[in-house]
PDB file of N, CA and C in Angstrom:
ATOM      1  N   UNK A   1      -8.120   1.361  17.559  1.00  0.00           N
ATOM      2  CA  UNK A   1      -8.594   2.215  16.494  1.00  0.00           C
ATOM      3  C   UNK A   1      -7.393   2.753  15.727  1.00  0.00           C
ATOM      4  N   UNK A   2      -7.520   2.812  14.405  1.00  0.00           N
ATOM      5  CA  UNK A   2      -6.454   3.332  13.562  1.00  0.00           C
ATOM      6  C   UNK A   2      -6.620   4.852  13.457  1.00  0.00           C
ATOM      7  N   UNK A   3      -5.565   5.606  13.770  1.00  0.00           N
ATOM      8  CA  UNK A   3      -5.684   7.060  13.664  1.00  0.00           C
ATOM      9  C   UNK A   3      -5.838   7.494  12.203  1.00  0.00           C
ATOM     10  N   UNK A   4      -6.629   8.528  11.990  1.00  0.00           N
ATOM     11  CA  UNK A   4      -6.856   9.084  10.659  1.00  0.00           C
ATOM     12  C   UNK A   4      -6.144  10.422  10.578  1.00  0.00           C
ATOM     13  N   UNK A   5      -5.443  10.633   9.478  1.00  0.00           N
ATOM     14  CA  UNK A   5      -4.737  11.900   9.308  1.00  0.00           C
ATOM     15  C   UNK A   5      -5.485  12.781   8.308  1.00  0.00           C
ATOM     16  N   UNK A   6      -5.275  14.066   8.436  1.00  0.00           N
ATOM     17  CA  UNK A   6      -5.873  15.012   7.493  1.00  0.00           C
ATOM     18  C   UNK A   6      -5.048  15.002   6.208  1.00  0.00           C
ATOM     19  N   UNK A   7      -5.594  15.523   5.115  1.00  0.00           N
ATOM     20  CA  UNK A   7      -4.795  15.611   3.880  1.00  0.00           C
ATOM     21  C   UNK A   7      -3.497  16.406   4.074  1.00  0.00           C
ATOM     22  N   UNK A   8      -3.558  17.453   4.856  1.00  0.00           N
ATOM     23  CA  UNK A   8      -2.351  18.257   5.102  1.00  0.00           C
ATOM     24  C   UNK A   8      -1.310  17.440   5.872  1.00  0.00           C
ATOM     25  N   UNK A   9      -1.754  16.670   6.856  1.00  0.00           N
ATOM     26  CA  UNK A   9      -0.830  15.828   7.616  1.00  0.00           C
ATOM     27  C   UNK A   9      -0.215  14.741   6.729  1.00  0.00           C
ATOM     28  N   UNK A  10      -1.025  14.154   5.852  1.00  0.00           N
ATOM     29  CA  UNK A  10      -0.510  13.122   4.962  1.00  0.00           C
ATOM     30  C   UNK A  10       0.486  13.708   3.978  1.00  0.00           C
ATOM     31  N   UNK A  11       0.227  14.903   3.491  1.00  0.00           N
ATOM     32  CA  UNK A  11       1.170  15.567   2.583  1.00  0.00           C
ATOM     33  C   UNK A  11       2.511  15.776   3.273  1.00  0.00           C
ATOM     34  N   UNK A  12       2.481  16.127   4.549  1.00  0.00           N
ATOM     35  CA  UNK A  12       3.716  16.303   5.316  1.00  0.00           C
ATOM     36  C   UNK A  12       4.447  14.974   5.478  1.00  0.00           C
ATOM     37  N   UNK A  13       3.714  13.914   5.735  1.00  0.00           N
ATOM     38  CA  UNK A  13       4.321  12.583   5.838  1.00  0.00           C
ATOM     39  C   UNK A  13       4.963  12.215   4.498  1.00  0.00           C
ATOM     40  N   UNK A  14       4.251  12.448   3.392  1.00  0.00           N
ATOM     41  CA  UNK A  14       4.785  12.146   2.062  1.00  0.00           C
ATOM     42  C   UNK A  14       6.063  12.934   1.786  1.00  0.00           C
ATOM     43  N   UNK A  15       6.087  14.192   2.170  1.00  0.00           N
ATOM     44  CA  UNK A  15       7.289  15.018   1.946  1.00  0.00           C
ATOM     45  C   UNK A  15       8.479  14.476   2.732  1.00  0.00           C
ATOM     46  N   UNK A  16       8.242  13.897   3.886  1.00  0.00           N
ATOM     47  CA  UNK A  16       9.319  13.378   4.718  1.00  0.00           C
ATOM     48  C   UNK A  16       9.757  11.969   4.356  1.00  0.00           C
ATOM     49  N   UNK A  17       9.063  11.338   3.430  1.00  0.00           N
ATOM     50  CA  UNK A  17       9.396   9.961   3.051  1.00  0.00           C
ATOM     51  C   UNK A  17      10.701   9.930   2.263  1.00  0.00           C
ATOM     52  N   UNK A  18      11.512   8.890   2.462  1.00  0.00           N
ATOM     53  CA  UNK A  18      12.782   8.810   1.747  1.00  0.00           C
ATOM     54  C   UNK A  18      12.631   8.453   0.261  1.00  0.00           C
ATOM     55  N   UNK A  19      11.482   7.895  -0.137  1.00  0.00           N
ATOM     56  CA  UNK A  19      11.234   7.535  -1.527  1.00  0.00           C
ATOM     57  C   UNK A  19      10.137   8.429  -2.089  1.00  0.00           C
ATOM     58  N   UNK A  20      10.064   8.546  -3.430  1.00  0.00           N
ATOM     59  CA  UNK A  20       8.967   9.299  -4.050  1.00  0.00           C
ATOM     60  C   UNK A  20       7.613   8.625  -3.753  1.00  0.00           C
ATOM     61  N   UNK A  21       6.564   9.404  -3.774  1.00  0.00           N
ATOM     62  CA  UNK A  21       5.221   8.895  -3.479  1.00  0.00           C
ATOM     63  C   UNK A  21       4.843   7.763  -4.423  1.00  0.00           C
ATOM     64  N   UNK A  22       5.253   7.844  -5.693  1.00  0.00           N
ATOM     65  CA  UNK A  22       4.918   6.802  -6.657  1.00  0.00           C
ATOM     66  C   UNK A  22       5.468   5.450  -6.221  1.00  0.00           C
ATOM     67  N   UNK A  23       6.662   5.437  -5.656  1.00  0.00           N
ATOM     68  CA  UNK A  23       7.261   4.196  -5.176  1.00  0.00           C
ATOM     69  C   UNK A  23       6.445   3.648  -4.009  1.00  0.00           C
ATOM     70  N   UNK A  24       6.039   4.530  -3.109  1.00  0.00           N
ATOM     71  CA  UNK A  24       5.252   4.103  -1.957  1.00  0.00           C
ATOM     72  C   UNK A  24       3.910   3.535  -2.388  1.00  0.00           C
ATOM     73  N   UNK A  25       3.275   4.162  -3.377  1.00  0.00           N
ATOM     74  CA  UNK A  25       1.983   3.678  -3.879  1.00  0.00           C
ATOM     75  C   UNK A  25       2.157   2.304  -4.533  1.00  0.00           C
ATOM     76  N   UNK A  26       3.224   2.139  -5.322  1.00  0.00           N
ATOM     77  CA  UNK A  26       3.484   0.839  -5.942  1.00  0.00           C
ATOM     78  C   UNK A  26       3.687  -0.241  -4.888  1.00  0.00           C
ATOM     79  N   UNK A  27       4.446   0.067  -3.858  1.00  0.00           N
ATOM     80  CA  UNK A  27       4.680  -0.907  -2.787  1.00  0.00           C
ATOM     81  C   UNK A  27       3.387  -1.259  -2.063  1.00  0.00           C
ATOM     82  N   UNK A  28       2.558  -0.255  -1.830  1.00  0.00           N
ATOM     83  CA  UNK A  28       1.282  -0.507  -1.151  1.00  0.00           C
ATOM     84  C   UNK A  28       0.390  -1.402  -2.006  1.00  0.00           C
ATOM     85  N   UNK A  29       0.340  -1.133  -3.303  1.00  0.00           N
ATOM     86  CA  UNK A  29      -0.461  -1.963  -4.201  1.00  0.00           C
ATOM     87  C   UNK A  29       0.025  -3.394  -4.242  1.00  0.00           C
ATOM     88  N   UNK A  30       1.344  -3.575  -4.283  1.00  0.00           N
ATOM     89  CA  UNK A  30       1.909  -4.924  -4.293  1.00  0.00           C
ATOM     90  C   UNK A  30       1.591  -5.649  -2.986  1.00  0.00           C
ATOM     91  N   UNK A  31       1.629  -4.930  -1.875  1.00  0.00           N
ATOM     92  CA  UNK A  31       1.318  -5.548  -0.580  1.00  0.00           C
ATOM     93  C   UNK A  31      -0.146  -5.985  -0.526  1.00  0.00           C
ATOM     94  N   UNK A  32      -1.033  -5.192  -1.083  1.00  0.00           N
ATOM     95  CA  UNK A  32      -2.454  -5.556  -1.117  1.00  0.00           C
ATOM     96  C   UNK A  32      -2.647  -6.804  -1.991  1.00  0.00           C
ATOM     97  N   UNK A  33      -1.968  -6.850  -3.136  1.00  0.00           N
ATOM     98  CA  UNK A  33      -2.086  -8.009  -4.020  1.00  0.00           C
ATOM     99  C   UNK A  33      -1.576  -9.268  -3.331  1.00  0.00           C
ATOM    100  N   UNK A  34      -0.433  -9.173  -2.640  1.00  0.00           N
ATOM    101  CA  UNK A  34       0.098 -10.343  -1.922  1.00  0.00           C
ATOM    102  C   UNK A  34      -0.873 -10.807  -0.840  1.00  0.00           C
ATOM    103  N   UNK A  35      -1.461  -9.855  -0.115  1.00  0.00           N
ATOM    104  CA  UNK A  35      -2.404 -10.216   0.947  1.00  0.00           C
ATOM    105  C   UNK A  35      -3.645 -10.888   0.351  1.00  0.00           C
ATOM    106  N   UNK A  36      -4.125 -10.382  -0.781  1.00  0.00           N
ATOM    107  CA  UNK A  36      -5.302 -10.985  -1.418  1.00  0.00           C
ATOM    108  C   UNK A  36      -4.993 -12.413  -1.861  1.00  0.00           C
ATOM    109  N   UNK A  37      -3.815 -12.620  -2.463  1.00  0.00           N
ATOM    110  CA  UNK A  37      -3.444 -13.971  -2.885  1.00  0.00           C
ATOM    111  C   UNK A  37      -3.318 -14.912  -1.698  1.00  0.00           C
ATOM    112  N   UNK A  38      -2.781 -14.405  -0.602  1.00  0.00           N
ATOM    113  CA  UNK A  38      -2.648 -15.219   0.605  1.00  0.00           C
ATOM    114  C   UNK A  38      -4.037 -15.613   1.119  1.00  0.00           C
ATOM    115  N   UNK A  39      -4.981 -14.681   1.112  1.00  0.00           N
ATOM    116  CA  UNK A  39      -6.338 -14.976   1.567  1.00  0.00           C
ATOM    117  C   UNK A  39      -7.042 -15.983   0.651  1.00  0.00           C
ATOM    118  N   UNK A  40      -6.733 -15.909  -0.647  1.00  0.00           N
ATOM    119  CA  UNK A  40      -7.352 -16.821  -1.610  1.00  0.00           C
ATOM    120  C   UNK A  40      -6.685 -18.189  -1.633  1.00  0.00           C
ATOM    121  N   UNK A  41      -5.548 -18.314  -0.982  1.00  0.00           N
ATOM    122  CA  UNK A  41      -4.830 -19.582  -1.017  1.00  0.00           C
ATOM    123  C   UNK A  41      -4.006 -19.744  -2.267  1.00  0.00           C
ATOM    124  N   UNK A  42      -3.623 -18.650  -2.905  1.00  0.00           N
ATOM    125  CA  UNK A  42      -2.829 -18.696  -4.121  1.00  0.00           C
ATOM    126  C   UNK A  42      -3.668 -18.423  -5.345  1.00  0.00           C
ATOM    127  N   UNK A  43      -3.002 -18.386  -6.501  1.00  0.00           N
ATOM    128  CA  UNK A  43      -3.705 -18.062  -7.733  1.00  0.00           C
ATOM    129  C   UNK A  43      -3.506 -19.111  -8.812  1.00  0.00           C
ATOM    130  N   UNK A  44      -2.726 -20.146  -8.534  1.00  0.00           N
ATOM    131  CA  UNK A  44      -2.459 -21.154  -9.560  1.00  0.00           C
ATOM    132  C   UNK A  44      -3.757 -21.817 -10.024  1.00  0.00           C
ATOM    133  N   UNK A  45      -4.004 -21.770 -11.332  1.00  0.00           N
ATOM    134  CA  UNK A  45      -5.172 -22.411 -11.913  1.00  0.00           C
ATOM    135  C   UNK A  45      -6.472 -21.645 -11.708  1.00  0.00           C
ATOM    136  N   UNK A  46      -6.386 -20.437 -11.203  1.00  0.00           N
ATOM    137  CA  UNK A  46      -7.613 -19.646 -10.967  1.00  0.00           C
ATOM    138  C   UNK A  46      -7.731 -18.550 -12.018  1.00  0.00           C
ATOM    139  N   UNK A  47      -8.946 -18.115 -12.222  1.00  0.00           N
ATOM    140  CA  UNK A  47      -9.198 -17.014 -13.143  1.00  0.00           C
ATOM    141  C   UNK A  47      -9.789 -15.862 -12.398  1.00  0.00           C
TER     142      UNK A  47
END
């Protein structure tokens, strides 16, 4: 089971991160996009 944190706990984690939250969000979004492309078998020639 994946542990769930409260908003206050997540805010504390964000404050302790070495990068700004915006950078972390961008990285997370890019990771999701890469995983989706991997699941789809790539995007060449697809719409």
